[in-house]
mmCIF file with all atom_site columns, C-alpha atoms in Angstrom:
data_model
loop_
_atom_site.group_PDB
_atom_site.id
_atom_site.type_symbol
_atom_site.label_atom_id
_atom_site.label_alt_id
_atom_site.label_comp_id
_atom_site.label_asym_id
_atom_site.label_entity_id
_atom_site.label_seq_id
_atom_site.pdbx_PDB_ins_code
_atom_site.Cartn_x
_atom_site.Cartn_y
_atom_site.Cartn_z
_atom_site.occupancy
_atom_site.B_iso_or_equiv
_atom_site.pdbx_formal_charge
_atom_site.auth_seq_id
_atom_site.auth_comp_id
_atom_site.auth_asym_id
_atom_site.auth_atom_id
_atom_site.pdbx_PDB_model_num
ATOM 1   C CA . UNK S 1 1   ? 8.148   -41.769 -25.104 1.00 92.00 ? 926  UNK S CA 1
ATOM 2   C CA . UNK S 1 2   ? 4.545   -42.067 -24.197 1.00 94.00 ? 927  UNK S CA 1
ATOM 3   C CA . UNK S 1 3   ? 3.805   -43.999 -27.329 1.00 95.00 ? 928  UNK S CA 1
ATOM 4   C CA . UNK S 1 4   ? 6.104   -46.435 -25.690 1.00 96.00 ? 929  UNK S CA 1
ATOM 5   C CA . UNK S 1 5   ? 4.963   -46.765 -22.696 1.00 95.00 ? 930  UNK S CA 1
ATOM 6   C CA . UNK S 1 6   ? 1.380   -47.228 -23.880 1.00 95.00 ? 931  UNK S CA 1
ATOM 7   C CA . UNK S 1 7   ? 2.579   -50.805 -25.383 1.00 95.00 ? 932  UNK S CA 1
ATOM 8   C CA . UNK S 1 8   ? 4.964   -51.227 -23.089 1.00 95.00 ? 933  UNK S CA 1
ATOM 9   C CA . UNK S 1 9   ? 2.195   -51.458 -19.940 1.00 94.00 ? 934  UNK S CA 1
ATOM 10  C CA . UNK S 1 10  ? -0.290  -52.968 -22.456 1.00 93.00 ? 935  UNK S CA 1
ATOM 11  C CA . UNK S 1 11  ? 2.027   -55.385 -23.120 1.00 93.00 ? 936  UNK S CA 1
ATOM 12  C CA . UNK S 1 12  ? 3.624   -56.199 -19.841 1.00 91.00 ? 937  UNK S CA 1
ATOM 13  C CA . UNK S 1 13  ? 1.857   -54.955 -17.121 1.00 88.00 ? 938  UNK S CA 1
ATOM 14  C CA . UNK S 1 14  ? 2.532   -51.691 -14.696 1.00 88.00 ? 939  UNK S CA 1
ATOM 15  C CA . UNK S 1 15  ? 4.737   -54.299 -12.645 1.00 88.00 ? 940  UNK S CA 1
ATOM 16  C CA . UNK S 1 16  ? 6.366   -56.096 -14.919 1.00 91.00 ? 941  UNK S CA 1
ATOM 17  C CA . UNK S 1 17  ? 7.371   -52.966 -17.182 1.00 92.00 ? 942  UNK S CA 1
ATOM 18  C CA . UNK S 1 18  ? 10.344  -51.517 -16.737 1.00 93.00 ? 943  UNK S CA 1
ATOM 19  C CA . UNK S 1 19  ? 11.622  -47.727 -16.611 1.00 95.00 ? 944  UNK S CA 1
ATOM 20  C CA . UNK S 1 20  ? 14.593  -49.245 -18.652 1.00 94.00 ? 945  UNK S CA 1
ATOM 21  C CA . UNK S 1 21  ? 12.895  -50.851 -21.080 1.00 95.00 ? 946  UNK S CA 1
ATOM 22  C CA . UNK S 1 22  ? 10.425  -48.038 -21.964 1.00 95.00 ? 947  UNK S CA 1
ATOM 23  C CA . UNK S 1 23  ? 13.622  -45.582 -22.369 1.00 95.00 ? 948  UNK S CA 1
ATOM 24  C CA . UNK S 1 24  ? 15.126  -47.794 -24.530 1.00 95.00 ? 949  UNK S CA 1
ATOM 25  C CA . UNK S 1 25  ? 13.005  -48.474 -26.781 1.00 95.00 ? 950  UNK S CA 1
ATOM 26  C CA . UNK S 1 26  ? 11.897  -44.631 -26.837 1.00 94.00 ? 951  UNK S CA 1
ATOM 27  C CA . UNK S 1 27  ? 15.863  -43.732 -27.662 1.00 94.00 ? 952  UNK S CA 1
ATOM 28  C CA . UNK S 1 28  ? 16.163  -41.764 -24.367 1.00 94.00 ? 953  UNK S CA 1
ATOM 29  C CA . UNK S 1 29  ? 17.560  -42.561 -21.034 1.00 93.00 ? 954  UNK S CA 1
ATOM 30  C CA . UNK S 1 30  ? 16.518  -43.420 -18.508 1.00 93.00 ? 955  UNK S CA 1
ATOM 31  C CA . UNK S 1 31  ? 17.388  -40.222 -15.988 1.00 92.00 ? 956  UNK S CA 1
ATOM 32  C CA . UNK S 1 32  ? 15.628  -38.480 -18.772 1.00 92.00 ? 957  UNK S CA 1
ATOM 33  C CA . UNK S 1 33  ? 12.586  -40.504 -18.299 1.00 91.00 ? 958  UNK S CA 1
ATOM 34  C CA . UNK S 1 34  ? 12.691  -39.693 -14.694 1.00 92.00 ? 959  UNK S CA 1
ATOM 35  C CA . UNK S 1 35  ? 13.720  -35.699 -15.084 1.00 89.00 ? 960  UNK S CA 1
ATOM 36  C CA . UNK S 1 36  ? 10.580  -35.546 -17.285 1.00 90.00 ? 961  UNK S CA 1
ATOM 37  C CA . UNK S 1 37  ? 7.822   -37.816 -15.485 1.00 91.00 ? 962  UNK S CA 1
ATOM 38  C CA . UNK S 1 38  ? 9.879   -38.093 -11.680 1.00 92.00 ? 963  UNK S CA 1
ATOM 39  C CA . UNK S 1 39  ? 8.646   -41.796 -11.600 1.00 92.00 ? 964  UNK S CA 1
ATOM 40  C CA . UNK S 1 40  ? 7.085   -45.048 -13.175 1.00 92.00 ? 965  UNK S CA 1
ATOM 41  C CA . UNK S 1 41  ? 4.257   -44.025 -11.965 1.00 90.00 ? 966  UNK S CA 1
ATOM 42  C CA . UNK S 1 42  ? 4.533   -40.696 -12.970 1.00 92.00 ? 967  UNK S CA 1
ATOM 43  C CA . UNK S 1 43  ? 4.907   -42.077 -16.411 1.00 93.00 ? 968  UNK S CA 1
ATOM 44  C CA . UNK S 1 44  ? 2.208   -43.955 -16.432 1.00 92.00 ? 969  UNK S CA 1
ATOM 45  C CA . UNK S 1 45  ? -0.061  -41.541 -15.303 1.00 90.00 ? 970  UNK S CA 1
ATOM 46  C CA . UNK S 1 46  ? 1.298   -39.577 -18.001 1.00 92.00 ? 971  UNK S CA 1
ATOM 47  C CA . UNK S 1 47  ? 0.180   -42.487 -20.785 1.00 92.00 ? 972  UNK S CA 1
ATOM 48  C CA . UNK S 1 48  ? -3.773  -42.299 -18.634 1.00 88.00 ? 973  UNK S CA 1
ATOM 49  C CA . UNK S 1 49  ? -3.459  -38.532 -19.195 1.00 88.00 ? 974  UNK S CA 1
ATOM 50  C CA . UNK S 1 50  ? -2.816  -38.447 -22.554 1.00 92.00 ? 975  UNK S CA 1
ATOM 51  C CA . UNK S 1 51  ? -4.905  -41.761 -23.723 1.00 91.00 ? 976  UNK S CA 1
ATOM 52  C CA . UNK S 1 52  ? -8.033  -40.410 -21.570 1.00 87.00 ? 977  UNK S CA 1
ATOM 53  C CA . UNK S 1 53  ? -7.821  -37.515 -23.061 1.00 89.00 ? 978  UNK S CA 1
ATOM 54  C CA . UNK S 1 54  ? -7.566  -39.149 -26.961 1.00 91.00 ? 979  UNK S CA 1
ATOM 55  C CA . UNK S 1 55  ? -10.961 -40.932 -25.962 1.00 88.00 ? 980  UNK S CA 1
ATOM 56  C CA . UNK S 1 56  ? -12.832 -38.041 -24.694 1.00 87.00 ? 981  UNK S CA 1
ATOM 57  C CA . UNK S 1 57  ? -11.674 -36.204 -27.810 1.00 90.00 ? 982  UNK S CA 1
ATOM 58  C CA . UNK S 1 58  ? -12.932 -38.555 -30.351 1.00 90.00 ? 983  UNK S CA 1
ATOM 59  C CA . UNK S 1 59  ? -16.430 -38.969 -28.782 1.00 87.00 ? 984  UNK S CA 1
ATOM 60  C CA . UNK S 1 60  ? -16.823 -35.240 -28.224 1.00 87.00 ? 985  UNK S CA 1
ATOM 61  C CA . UNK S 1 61  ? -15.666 -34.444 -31.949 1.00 89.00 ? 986  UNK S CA 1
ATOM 62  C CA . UNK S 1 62  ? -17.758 -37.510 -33.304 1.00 89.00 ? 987  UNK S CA 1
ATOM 63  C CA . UNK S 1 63  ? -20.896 -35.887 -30.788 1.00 85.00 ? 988  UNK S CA 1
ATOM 64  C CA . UNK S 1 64  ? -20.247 -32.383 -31.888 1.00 85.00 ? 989  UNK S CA 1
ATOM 65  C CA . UNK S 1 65  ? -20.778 -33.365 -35.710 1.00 81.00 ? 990  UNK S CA 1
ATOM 66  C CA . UNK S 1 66  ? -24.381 -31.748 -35.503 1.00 75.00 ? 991  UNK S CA 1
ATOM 67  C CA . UNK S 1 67  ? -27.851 -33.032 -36.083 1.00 82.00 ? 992  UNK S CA 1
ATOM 68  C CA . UNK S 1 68  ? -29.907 -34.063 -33.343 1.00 83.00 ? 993  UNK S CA 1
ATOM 69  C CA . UNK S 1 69  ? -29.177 -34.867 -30.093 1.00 82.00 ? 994  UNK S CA 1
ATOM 70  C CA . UNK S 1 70  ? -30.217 -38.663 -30.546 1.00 82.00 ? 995  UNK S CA 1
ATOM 71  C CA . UNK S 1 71  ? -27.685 -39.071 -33.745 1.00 86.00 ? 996  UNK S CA 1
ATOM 72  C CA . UNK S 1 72  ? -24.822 -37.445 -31.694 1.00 85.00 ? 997  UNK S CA 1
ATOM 73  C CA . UNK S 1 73  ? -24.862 -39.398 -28.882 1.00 84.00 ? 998  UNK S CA 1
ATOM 74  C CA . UNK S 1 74  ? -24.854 -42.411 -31.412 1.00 88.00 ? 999  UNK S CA 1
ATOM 75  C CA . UNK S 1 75  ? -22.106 -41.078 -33.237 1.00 89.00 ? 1000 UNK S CA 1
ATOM 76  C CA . UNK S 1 76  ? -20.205 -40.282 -30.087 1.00 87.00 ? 1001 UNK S CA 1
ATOM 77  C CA . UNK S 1 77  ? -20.634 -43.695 -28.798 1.00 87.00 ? 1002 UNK S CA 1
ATOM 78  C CA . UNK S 1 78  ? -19.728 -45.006 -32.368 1.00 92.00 ? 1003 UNK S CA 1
ATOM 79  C CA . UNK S 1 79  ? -16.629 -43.467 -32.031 1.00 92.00 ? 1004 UNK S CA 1
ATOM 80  C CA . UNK S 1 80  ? -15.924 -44.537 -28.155 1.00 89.00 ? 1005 UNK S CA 1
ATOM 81  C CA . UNK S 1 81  ? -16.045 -47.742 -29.531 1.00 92.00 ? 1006 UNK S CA 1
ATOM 82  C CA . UNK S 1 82  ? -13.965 -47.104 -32.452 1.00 94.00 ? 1007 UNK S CA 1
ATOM 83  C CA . UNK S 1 83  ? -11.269 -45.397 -30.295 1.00 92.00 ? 1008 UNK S CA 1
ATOM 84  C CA . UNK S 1 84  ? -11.794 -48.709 -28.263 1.00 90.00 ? 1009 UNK S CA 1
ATOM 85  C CA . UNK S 1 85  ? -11.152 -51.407 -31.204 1.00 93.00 ? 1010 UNK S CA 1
ATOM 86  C CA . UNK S 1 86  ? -8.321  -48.894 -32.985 1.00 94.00 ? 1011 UNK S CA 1
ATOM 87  C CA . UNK S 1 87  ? -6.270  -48.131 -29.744 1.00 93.00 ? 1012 UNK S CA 1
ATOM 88  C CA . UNK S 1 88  ? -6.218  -51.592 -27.742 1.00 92.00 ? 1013 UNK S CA 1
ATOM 89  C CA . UNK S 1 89  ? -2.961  -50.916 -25.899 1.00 92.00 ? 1014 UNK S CA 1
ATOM 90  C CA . UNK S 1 90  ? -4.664  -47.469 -24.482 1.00 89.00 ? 1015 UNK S CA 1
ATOM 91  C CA . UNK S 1 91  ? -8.246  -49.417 -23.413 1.00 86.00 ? 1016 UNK S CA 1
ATOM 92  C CA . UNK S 1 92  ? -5.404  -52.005 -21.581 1.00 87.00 ? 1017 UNK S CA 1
ATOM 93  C CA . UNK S 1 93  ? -3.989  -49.141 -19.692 1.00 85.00 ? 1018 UNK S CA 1
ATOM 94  C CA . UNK S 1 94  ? -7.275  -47.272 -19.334 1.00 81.00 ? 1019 UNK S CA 1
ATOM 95  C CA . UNK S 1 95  ? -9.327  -49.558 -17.949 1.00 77.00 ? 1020 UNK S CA 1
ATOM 96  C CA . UNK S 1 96  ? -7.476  -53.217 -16.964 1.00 73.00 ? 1021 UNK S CA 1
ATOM 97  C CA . UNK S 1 97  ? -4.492  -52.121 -15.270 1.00 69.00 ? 1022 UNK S CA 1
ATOM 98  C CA . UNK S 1 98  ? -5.145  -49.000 -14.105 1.00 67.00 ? 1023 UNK S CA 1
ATOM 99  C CA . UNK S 1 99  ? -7.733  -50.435 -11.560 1.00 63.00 ? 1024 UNK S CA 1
ATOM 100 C CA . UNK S 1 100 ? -5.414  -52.354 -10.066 1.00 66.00 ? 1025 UNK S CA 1
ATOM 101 C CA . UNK S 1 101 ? -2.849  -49.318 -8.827  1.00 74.00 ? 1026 UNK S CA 1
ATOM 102 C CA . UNK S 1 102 ? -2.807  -46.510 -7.042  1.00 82.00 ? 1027 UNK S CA 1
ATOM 103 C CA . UNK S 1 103 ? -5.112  -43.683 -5.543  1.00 84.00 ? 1028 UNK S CA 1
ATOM 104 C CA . UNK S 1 104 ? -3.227  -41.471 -7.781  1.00 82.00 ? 1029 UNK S CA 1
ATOM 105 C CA . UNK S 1 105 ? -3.967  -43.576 -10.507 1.00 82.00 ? 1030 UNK S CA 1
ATOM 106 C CA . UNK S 1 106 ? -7.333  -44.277 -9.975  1.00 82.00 ? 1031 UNK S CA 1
ATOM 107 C CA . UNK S 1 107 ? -8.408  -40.529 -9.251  1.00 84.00 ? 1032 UNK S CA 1
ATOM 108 C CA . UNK S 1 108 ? -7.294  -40.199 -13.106 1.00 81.00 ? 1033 UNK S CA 1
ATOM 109 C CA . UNK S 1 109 ? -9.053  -43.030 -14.330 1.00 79.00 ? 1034 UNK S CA 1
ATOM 110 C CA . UNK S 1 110 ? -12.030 -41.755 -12.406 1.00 83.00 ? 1035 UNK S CA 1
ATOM 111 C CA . UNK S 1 111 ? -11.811 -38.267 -13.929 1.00 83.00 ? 1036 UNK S CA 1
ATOM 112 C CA . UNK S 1 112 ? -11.528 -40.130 -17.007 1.00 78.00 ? 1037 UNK S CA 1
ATOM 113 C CA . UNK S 1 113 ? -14.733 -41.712 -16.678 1.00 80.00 ? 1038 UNK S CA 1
ATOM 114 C CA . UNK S 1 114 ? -16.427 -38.522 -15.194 1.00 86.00 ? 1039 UNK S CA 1
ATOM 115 C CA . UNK S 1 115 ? -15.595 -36.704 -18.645 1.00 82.00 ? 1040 UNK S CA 1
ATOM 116 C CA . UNK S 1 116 ? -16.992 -39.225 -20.989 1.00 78.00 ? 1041 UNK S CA 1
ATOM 117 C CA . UNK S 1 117 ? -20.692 -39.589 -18.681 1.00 84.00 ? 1042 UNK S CA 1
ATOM 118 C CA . UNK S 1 118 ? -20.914 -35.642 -18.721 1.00 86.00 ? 1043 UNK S CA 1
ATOM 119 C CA . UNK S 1 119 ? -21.031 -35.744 -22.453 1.00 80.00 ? 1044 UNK S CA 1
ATOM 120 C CA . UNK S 1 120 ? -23.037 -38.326 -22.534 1.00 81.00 ? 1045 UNK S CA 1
ATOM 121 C CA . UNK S 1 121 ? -25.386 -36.854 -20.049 1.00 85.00 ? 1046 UNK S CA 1
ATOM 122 C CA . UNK S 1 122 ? -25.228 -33.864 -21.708 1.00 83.00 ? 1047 UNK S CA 1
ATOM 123 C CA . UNK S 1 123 ? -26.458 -35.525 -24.929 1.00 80.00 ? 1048 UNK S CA 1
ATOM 124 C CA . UNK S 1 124 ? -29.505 -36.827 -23.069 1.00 82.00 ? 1049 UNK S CA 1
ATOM 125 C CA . UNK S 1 125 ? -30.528 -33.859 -21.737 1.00 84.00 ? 1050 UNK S CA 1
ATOM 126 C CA . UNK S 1 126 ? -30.392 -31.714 -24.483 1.00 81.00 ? 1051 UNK S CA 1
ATOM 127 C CA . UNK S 1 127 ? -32.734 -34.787 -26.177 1.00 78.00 ? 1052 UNK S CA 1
ATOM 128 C CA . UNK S 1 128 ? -35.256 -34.308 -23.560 1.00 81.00 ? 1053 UNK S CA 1
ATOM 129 C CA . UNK S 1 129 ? -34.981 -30.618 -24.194 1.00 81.00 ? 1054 UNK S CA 1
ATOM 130 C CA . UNK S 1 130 ? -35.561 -30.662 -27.509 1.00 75.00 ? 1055 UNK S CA 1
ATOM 131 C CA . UNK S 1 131 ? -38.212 -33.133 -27.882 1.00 70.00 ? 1056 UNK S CA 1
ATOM 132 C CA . UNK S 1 132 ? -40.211 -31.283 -25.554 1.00 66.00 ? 1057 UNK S CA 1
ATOM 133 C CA . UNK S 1 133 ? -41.166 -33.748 -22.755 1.00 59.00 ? 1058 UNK S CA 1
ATOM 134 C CA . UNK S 1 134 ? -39.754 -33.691 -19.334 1.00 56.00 ? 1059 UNK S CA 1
ATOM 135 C CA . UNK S 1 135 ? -38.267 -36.821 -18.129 1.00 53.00 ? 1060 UNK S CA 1
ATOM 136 C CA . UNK S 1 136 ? -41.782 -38.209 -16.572 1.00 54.00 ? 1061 UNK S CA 1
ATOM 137 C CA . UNK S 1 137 ? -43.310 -38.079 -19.866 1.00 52.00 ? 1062 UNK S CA 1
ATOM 138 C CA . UNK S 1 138 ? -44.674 -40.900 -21.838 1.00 48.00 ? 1063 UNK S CA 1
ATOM 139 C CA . UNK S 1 139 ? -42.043 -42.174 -24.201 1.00 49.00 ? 1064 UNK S CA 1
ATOM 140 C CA . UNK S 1 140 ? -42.114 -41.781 -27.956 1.00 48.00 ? 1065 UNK S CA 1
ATOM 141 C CA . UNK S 1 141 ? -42.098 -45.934 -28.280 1.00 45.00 ? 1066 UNK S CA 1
ATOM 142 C CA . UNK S 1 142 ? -44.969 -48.224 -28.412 1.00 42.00 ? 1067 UNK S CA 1
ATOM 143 C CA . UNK S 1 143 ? -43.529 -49.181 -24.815 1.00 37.00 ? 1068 UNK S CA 1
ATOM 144 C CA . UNK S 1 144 ? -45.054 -47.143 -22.356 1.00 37.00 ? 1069 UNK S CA 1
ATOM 145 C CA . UNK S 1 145 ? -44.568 -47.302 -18.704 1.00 37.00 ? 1070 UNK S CA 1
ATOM 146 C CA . UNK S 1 146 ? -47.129 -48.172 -16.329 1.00 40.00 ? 1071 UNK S CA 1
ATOM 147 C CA . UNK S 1 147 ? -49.132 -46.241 -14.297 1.00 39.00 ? 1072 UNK S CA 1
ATOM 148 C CA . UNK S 1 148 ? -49.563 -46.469 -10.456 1.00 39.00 ? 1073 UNK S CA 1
ATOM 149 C CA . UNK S 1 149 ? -53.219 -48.204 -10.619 1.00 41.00 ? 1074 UNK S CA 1
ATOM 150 C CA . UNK S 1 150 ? -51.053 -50.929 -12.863 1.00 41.00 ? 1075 UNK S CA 1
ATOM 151 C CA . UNK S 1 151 ? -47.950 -51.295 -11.725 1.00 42.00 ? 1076 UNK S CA 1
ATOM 152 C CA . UNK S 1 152 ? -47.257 -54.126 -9.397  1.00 42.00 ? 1077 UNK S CA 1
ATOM 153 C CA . UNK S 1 153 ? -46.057 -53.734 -5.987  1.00 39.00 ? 1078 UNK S CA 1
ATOM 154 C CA . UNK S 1 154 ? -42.604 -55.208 -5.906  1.00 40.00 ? 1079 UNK S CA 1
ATOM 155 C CA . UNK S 1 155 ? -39.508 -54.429 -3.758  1.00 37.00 ? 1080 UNK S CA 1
ATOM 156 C CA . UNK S 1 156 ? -36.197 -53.034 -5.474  1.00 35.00 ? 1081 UNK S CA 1
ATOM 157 C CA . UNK S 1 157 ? -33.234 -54.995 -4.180  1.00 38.00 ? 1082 UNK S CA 1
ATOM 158 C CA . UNK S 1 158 ? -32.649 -52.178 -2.233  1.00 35.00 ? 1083 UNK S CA 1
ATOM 159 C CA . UNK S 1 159 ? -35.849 -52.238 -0.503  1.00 36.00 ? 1084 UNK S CA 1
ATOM 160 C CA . UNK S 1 160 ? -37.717 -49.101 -2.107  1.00 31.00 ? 1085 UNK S CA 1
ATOM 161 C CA . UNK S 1 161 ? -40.589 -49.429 -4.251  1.00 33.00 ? 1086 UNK S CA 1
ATOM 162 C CA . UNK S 1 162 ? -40.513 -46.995 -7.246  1.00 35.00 ? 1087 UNK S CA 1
ATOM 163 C CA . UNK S 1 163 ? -43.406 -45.038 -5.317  1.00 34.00 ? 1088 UNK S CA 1
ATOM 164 C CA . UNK S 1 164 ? -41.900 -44.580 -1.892  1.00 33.00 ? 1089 UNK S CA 1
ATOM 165 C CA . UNK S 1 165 ? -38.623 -43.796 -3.273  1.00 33.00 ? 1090 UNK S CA 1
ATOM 166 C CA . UNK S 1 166 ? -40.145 -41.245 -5.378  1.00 34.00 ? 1091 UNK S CA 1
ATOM 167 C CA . UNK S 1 167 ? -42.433 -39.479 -2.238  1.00 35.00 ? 1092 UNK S CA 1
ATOM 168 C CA . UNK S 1 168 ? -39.179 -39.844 -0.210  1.00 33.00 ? 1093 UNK S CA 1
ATOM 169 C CA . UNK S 1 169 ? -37.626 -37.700 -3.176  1.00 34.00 ? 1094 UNK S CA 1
ATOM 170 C CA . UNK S 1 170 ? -40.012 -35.268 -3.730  1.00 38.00 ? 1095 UNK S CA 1
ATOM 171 C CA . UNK S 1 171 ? -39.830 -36.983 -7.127  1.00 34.00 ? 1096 UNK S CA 1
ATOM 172 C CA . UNK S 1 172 ? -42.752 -36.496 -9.734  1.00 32.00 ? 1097 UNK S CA 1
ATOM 173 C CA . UNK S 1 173 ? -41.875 -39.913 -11.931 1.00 32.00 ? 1098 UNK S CA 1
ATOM 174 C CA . UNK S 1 174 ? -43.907 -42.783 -10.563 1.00 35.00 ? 1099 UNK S CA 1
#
């Protein structure tokens, strides 16, 4: 049934789909549909639960592979992006549709999100861990970035320079 309703929304639209239509063509009917999920949107958060879940998956197996840090998080993005291409009717309700609905809806799609950054973040970290520098430190390119004696004195959009927002921080970087 979810299967359905993936290309169903894809396809049509949370609006334009229909409760009927998705039961349908899942060989079920359509009080079963609502004894299971208890509404269209019910259903569909069902098809963000499961589909969020299938992405986070992916890039955490893909990340968990081993090596170093730096060659998980590229496998893990690798296969974010692979999820992406192979599952197009599950980035369509992900990420087009499902910013366009409810609180409900968007809390999920949020939690989504939240899941995928922490292992990403978490991938980062444990690269700054293990290559020994704190996050101040020099980086291991040929770019390095400048110092305070050489940095110019601009004005973020915001209005903080990198040095007063890092002695209103208590931050050591800049």
């Amino acid at each position: 049934m979810i299967d359905v309703a993936v290309r169903v929304f894809a396809k049509r639209g949370y609006h334009a789909a229909s409760v009927d239509e998705i039961a349908e063509l899942a060989g079920v009917s359509k009080p079963m549909v609502y004894l299971y999920l208890d509404s269209k949107e019910g259903l569909f958060l069902a098809c963000l639960c499961r589909e969020s879940a299938r992405l986070v998956a992916a890039f955490q197996g893909a990340a968990r592979a081993g090596g170093e840090p730096e060659q998980r998080l590229y496998a893990g993005l690798a296969a974010f992006f692979g999820f992406v291409a192979g599952h197009r009717d599950s980035w369509v309700v992900l990420h087009r549709q499902a910013s366009e609905l409810s609180a409900a809806i968007a809390a999920a799609v949020a939690e989504a999100r939240r899941a995928v950054m922490a292992e990403v973040a978490g991938l980062v970290g444990d690269g700054i861990a293990d290559s020994g520098r704190g996050p101040c430190s020099t980086p291991r390119t040929p770019i390095s970035w400048p110092t305070r004696s050489s940095a110019p004195r601009t004005r973020s959009p915001t209005g903080w320079s990198a040095t007063r927002a890092s002695r209103r921080t208590g931050s050591r970087c800049g």
